[in-house]
């Protein structure tokens, strides 16, 4: 016959083992949910960045030469920015395989520019000779 303290301890161990088993089943789902939520926040930041970039380019289209603006990007995943002529393309990729792309048409011609980054960066948009020149500065 098992004493009541030993029986309670054995029951606790069985319940705890069942809990760990269930937790082990849900851990990958929780990890994937976390990855999707971080990627979702990064997509929102990418939308903010692309809207801000387009807005600043529109303002520069109305301003004179040597006018400039800074646009900040704060990615959590790797981003790839490509600007050619009047086309702005921002690709966001996560380590989990998720991908999103923003494609915008700019109101003014831009000098070709491409950059890949995964940490905060400031982009300087400078109007020169009826086009925009872009250069990047790390936030660190």
PDB file of C-alpha atoms in Angstrom:
ATOM      1  CA  UNK A   1       0.000   0.000   0.000  1.00  0.00           C
ATOM      2  CA  UNK A   2       1.347   3.441  -0.978  1.00  0.00           C
ATOM      3  CA  UNK A   3       1.247   6.186   1.616  1.00  0.00           C
ATOM      4  CA  UNK A   4      -1.024   9.144   0.823  1.00  0.00           C
ATOM      5  CA  UNK A   5       1.960  11.540   0.482  1.00  0.00           C
ATOM      6  CA  UNK A   6       3.649   9.244  -2.015  1.00  0.00           C
ATOM      7  CA  UNK A   7       0.389   8.820  -3.931  1.00  0.00           C
ATOM      8  CA  UNK A   8      -0.112  12.624  -4.156  1.00  0.00           C
ATOM      9  CA  UNK A   9       3.492  12.999  -5.308  1.00  0.00           C
ATOM     10  CA  UNK A  10       3.017  10.288  -7.951  1.00  0.00           C
ATOM     11  CA  UNK A  11      -0.237  11.874  -9.160  1.00  0.00           C
ATOM     12  CA  UNK A  12       1.488  15.255  -9.351  1.00  0.00           C
ATOM     13  CA  UNK A  13       4.303  13.765 -11.436  1.00  0.00           C
ATOM     14  CA  UNK A  14       1.790  12.156 -13.813  1.00  0.00           C
ATOM     15  CA  UNK A  15      -0.170  15.406 -14.239  1.00  0.00           C
ATOM     16  CA  UNK A  16       3.064  17.364 -14.695  1.00  0.00           C
ATOM     17  CA  UNK A  17       4.295  14.878 -17.320  1.00  0.00           C
ATOM     18  CA  UNK A  18       0.976  15.187 -19.181  1.00  0.00           C
ATOM     19  CA  UNK A  19       1.270  18.991 -19.039  1.00  0.00           C
ATOM     20  CA  UNK A  20       4.801  18.876 -20.468  1.00  0.00           C
ATOM     21  CA  UNK A  21       3.620  16.528 -23.218  1.00  0.00           C
ATOM     22  CA  UNK A  22       0.818  18.903 -24.223  1.00  0.00           C
ATOM     23  CA  UNK A  23       3.203  21.860 -24.040  1.00  0.00           C
ATOM     24  CA  UNK A  24       5.626  19.976 -26.288  1.00  0.00           C
ATOM     25  CA  UNK A  25       2.864  19.534 -28.855  1.00  0.00           C
ATOM     26  CA  UNK A  26       1.967  23.237 -28.860  1.00  0.00           C
ATOM     27  CA  UNK A  27       5.507  24.682 -28.716  1.00  0.00           C
ATOM     28  CA  UNK A  28       6.039  24.627 -32.518  1.00  0.00           C
ATOM     29  CA  UNK A  29       2.649  26.277 -33.041  1.00  0.00           C
ATOM     30  CA  UNK A  30       3.475  28.990 -30.516  1.00  0.00           C
ATOM     31  CA  UNK A  31       6.853  29.553 -32.169  1.00  0.00           C
ATOM     32  CA  UNK A  32       5.247  29.838 -35.615  1.00  0.00           C
ATOM     33  CA  UNK A  33       2.592  32.213 -34.267  1.00  0.00           C
ATOM     34  CA  UNK A  34       5.345  34.389 -32.779  1.00  0.00           C
ATOM     35  CA  UNK A  35       7.235  34.426 -36.110  1.00  0.00           C
ATOM     36  CA  UNK A  36       4.078  35.406 -37.984  1.00  0.00           C
ATOM     37  CA  UNK A  37       3.291  38.221 -35.546  1.00  0.00           C
ATOM     38  CA  UNK A  38       6.838  39.648 -35.765  1.00  0.00           C
ATOM     39  CA  UNK A  39       6.638  39.422 -39.566  1.00  0.00           C
ATOM     40  CA  UNK A  40       3.220  41.130 -39.501  1.00  0.00           C
ATOM     41  CA  UNK A  41       4.642  44.014 -37.473  1.00  0.00           C
ATOM     42  CA  UNK A  42       7.551  44.234 -39.918  1.00  0.00           C
ATOM     43  CA  UNK A  43       5.124  44.407 -42.860  1.00  0.00           C
ATOM     44  CA  UNK A  44       3.312  47.290 -41.121  1.00  0.00           C
ATOM     45  CA  UNK A  45       6.662  49.050 -40.662  1.00  0.00           C
ATOM     46  CA  UNK A  46       7.451  48.390 -44.332  1.00  0.00           C
ATOM     47  CA  UNK A  47       4.127  49.941 -45.356  1.00  0.00           C
ATOM     48  CA  UNK A  48       4.866  52.995 -43.207  1.00  0.00           C
ATOM     49  CA  UNK A  49       8.342  53.288 -44.727  1.00  0.00           C
ATOM     50  CA  UNK A  50       7.134  52.922 -48.332  1.00  0.00           C
ATOM     51  CA  UNK A  51       4.302  55.437 -47.785  1.00  0.00           C
ATOM     52  CA  UNK A  52       6.737  57.893 -46.186  1.00  0.00           C
ATOM     53  CA  UNK A  53       9.240  57.369 -49.019  1.00  0.00           C
ATOM     54  CA  UNK A  54       6.534  58.019 -51.639  1.00  0.00           C
ATOM     55  CA  UNK A  55       5.274  61.098 -49.767  1.00  0.00           C
ATOM     56  CA  UNK A  56       8.785  62.576 -49.492  1.00  0.00           C
ATOM     57  CA  UNK A  57       9.491  61.844 -53.172  1.00  0.00           C
ATOM     58  CA  UNK A  58       6.216  63.606 -54.072  1.00  0.00           C
ATOM     59  CA  UNK A  59       7.288  66.634 -52.046  1.00  0.00           C
ATOM     60  CA  UNK A  60      10.709  66.654 -53.721  1.00  0.00           C
ATOM     61  CA  UNK A  61       9.005  66.579 -57.137  1.00  0.00           C
ATOM     62  CA  UNK A  62       7.532  69.992 -56.268  1.00  0.00           C
ATOM     63  CA  UNK A  63      10.690  71.463 -54.730  1.00  0.00           C
ATOM     64  CA  UNK A  64      13.858  72.833 -56.282  1.00  0.00           C
ATOM     65  CA  UNK A  65      17.282  71.285 -56.671  1.00  0.00           C
ATOM     66  CA  UNK A  66      19.370  70.603 -53.539  1.00  0.00           C
ATOM     67  CA  UNK A  67      16.215  69.961 -51.461  1.00  0.00           C
ATOM     68  CA  UNK A  68      16.489  66.892 -49.238  1.00  0.00           C
ATOM     69  CA  UNK A  69      14.557  64.685 -46.836  1.00  0.00           C
ATOM     70  CA  UNK A  70      15.445  61.810 -44.502  1.00  0.00           C
ATOM     71  CA  UNK A  71      13.317  58.675 -44.401  1.00  0.00           C
ATOM     72  CA  UNK A  72      13.862  56.138 -41.595  1.00  0.00           C
ATOM     73  CA  UNK A  73      13.561  52.354 -41.978  1.00  0.00           C
ATOM     74  CA  UNK A  74      13.433  50.140 -38.881  1.00  0.00           C
ATOM     75  CA  UNK A  75      13.317  46.512 -40.041  1.00  0.00           C
ATOM     76  CA  UNK A  76      13.107  43.456 -37.804  1.00  0.00           C
ATOM     77  CA  UNK A  77      13.714  41.045 -40.719  1.00  0.00           C
ATOM     78  CA  UNK A  78      15.944  41.448 -43.800  1.00  0.00           C
ATOM     79  CA  UNK A  79      14.647  44.058 -46.266  1.00  0.00           C
ATOM     80  CA  UNK A  80      15.736  44.646 -49.845  1.00  0.00           C
ATOM     81  CA  UNK A  81      15.088  48.061 -51.413  1.00  0.00           C
ATOM     82  CA  UNK A  82      15.404  48.683 -55.128  1.00  0.00           C
ATOM     83  CA  UNK A  83      14.665  51.967 -56.901  1.00  0.00           C
ATOM     84  CA  UNK A  84      14.891  52.225 -60.692  1.00  0.00           C
ATOM     85  CA  UNK A  85      13.595  55.178 -62.720  1.00  0.00           C
ATOM     86  CA  UNK A  86      10.075  55.684 -61.301  1.00  0.00           C
ATOM     87  CA  UNK A  87       9.696  52.288 -59.630  1.00  0.00           C
ATOM     88  CA  UNK A  88      10.111  51.637 -55.887  1.00  0.00           C
ATOM     89  CA  UNK A  89      10.260  47.981 -54.756  1.00  0.00           C
ATOM     90  CA  UNK A  90      10.617  46.928 -51.110  1.00  0.00           C
ATOM     91  CA  UNK A  91      10.876  43.190 -50.338  1.00  0.00           C
ATOM     92  CA  UNK A  92      10.557  41.914 -46.780  1.00  0.00           C
ATOM     93  CA  UNK A  93      11.594  38.333 -46.006  1.00  0.00           C
ATOM     94  CA  UNK A  94      11.486  36.427 -42.732  1.00  0.00           C
ATOM     95  CA  UNK A  95      13.635  33.523 -41.609  1.00  0.00           C
ATOM     96  CA  UNK A  96      10.444  31.423 -41.503  1.00  0.00           C
ATOM     97  CA  UNK A  97       9.937  31.800 -45.243  1.00  0.00           C
ATOM     98  CA  UNK A  98       7.275  34.516 -45.232  1.00  0.00           C
ATOM     99  CA  UNK A  99       7.654  37.210 -47.890  1.00  0.00           C
ATOM    100  CA  UNK A 100       5.890  40.491 -48.731  1.00  0.00           C
ATOM    101  CA  UNK A 101       6.598  43.062 -51.419  1.00  0.00           C
ATOM    102  CA  UNK A 102       5.615  46.717 -51.809  1.00  0.00           C
ATOM    103  CA  UNK A 103       5.739  48.167 -55.323  1.00  0.00           C
ATOM    104  CA  UNK A 104       5.116  51.880 -55.783  1.00  0.00           C
ATOM    105  CA  UNK A 105       5.338  54.258 -58.738  1.00  0.00           C
ATOM    106  CA  UNK A 106       7.263  57.413 -57.883  1.00  0.00           C
ATOM    107  CA  UNK A 107       6.228  60.840 -59.217  1.00  0.00           C
ATOM    108  CA  UNK A 108       9.775  61.779 -60.202  1.00  0.00           C
ATOM    109  CA  UNK A 109      12.702  59.944 -61.776  1.00  0.00           C
ATOM    110  CA  UNK A 110      15.206  58.444 -59.319  1.00  0.00           C
ATOM    111  CA  UNK A 111      18.813  57.472 -59.851  1.00  0.00           C
ATOM    112  CA  UNK A 112      19.231  53.671 -59.620  1.00  0.00           C
ATOM    113  CA  UNK A 113      19.679  52.526 -56.025  1.00  0.00           C
ATOM    114  CA  UNK A 114      19.537  49.197 -54.212  1.00  0.00           C
ATOM    115  CA  UNK A 115      20.276  48.196 -50.644  1.00  0.00           C
ATOM    116  CA  UNK A 116      19.848  45.194 -48.402  1.00  0.00           C
ATOM    117  CA  UNK A 117      19.555  45.834 -44.655  1.00  0.00           C
ATOM    118  CA  UNK A 118      18.264  44.317 -41.426  1.00  0.00           C
ATOM    119  CA  UNK A 119      18.977  47.086 -38.930  1.00  0.00           C
ATOM    120  CA  UNK A 120      17.745  50.696 -38.677  1.00  0.00           C
ATOM    121  CA  UNK A 121      18.822  52.884 -41.597  1.00  0.00           C
ATOM    122  CA  UNK A 122      18.194  56.475 -42.668  1.00  0.00           C
ATOM    123  CA  UNK A 123      17.801  57.166 -46.375  1.00  0.00           C
ATOM    124  CA  UNK A 124      18.613  60.642 -47.626  1.00  0.00           C
ATOM    125  CA  UNK A 125      16.570  61.709 -50.633  1.00  0.00           C
ATOM    126  CA  UNK A 126      18.225  64.612 -52.476  1.00  0.00           C
ATOM    127  CA  UNK A 127      16.810  66.343 -55.524  1.00  0.00           C
ATOM    128  CA  UNK A 128      19.413  67.009 -58.206  1.00  0.00           C
ATOM    129  CA  UNK A 129      18.769  67.955 -61.848  1.00  0.00           C
ATOM    130  CA  UNK A 130      15.091  66.895 -61.942  1.00  0.00           C
ATOM    131  CA  UNK A 131      15.738  63.513 -60.328  1.00  0.00           C
ATOM    132  CA  UNK A 132      16.227  62.085 -56.851  1.00  0.00           C
ATOM    133  CA  UNK A 133      19.536  60.723 -55.595  1.00  0.00           C
ATOM    134  CA  UNK A 134      19.315  58.281 -52.663  1.00  0.00           C
ATOM    135  CA  UNK A 135      22.012  57.367 -50.178  1.00  0.00           C
ATOM    136  CA  UNK A 136      21.867  55.399 -46.927  1.00  0.00           C
ATOM    137  CA  UNK A 137      23.236  56.015 -43.449  1.00  0.00           C
ATOM    138  CA  UNK A 138      23.195  53.379 -40.720  1.00  0.00           C
ATOM    139  CA  UNK A 139      21.374  54.338 -37.513  1.00  0.00           C
ATOM    140  CA  UNK A 140      24.137  52.942 -35.279  1.00  0.00           C
TER     141      UNK A 140
END
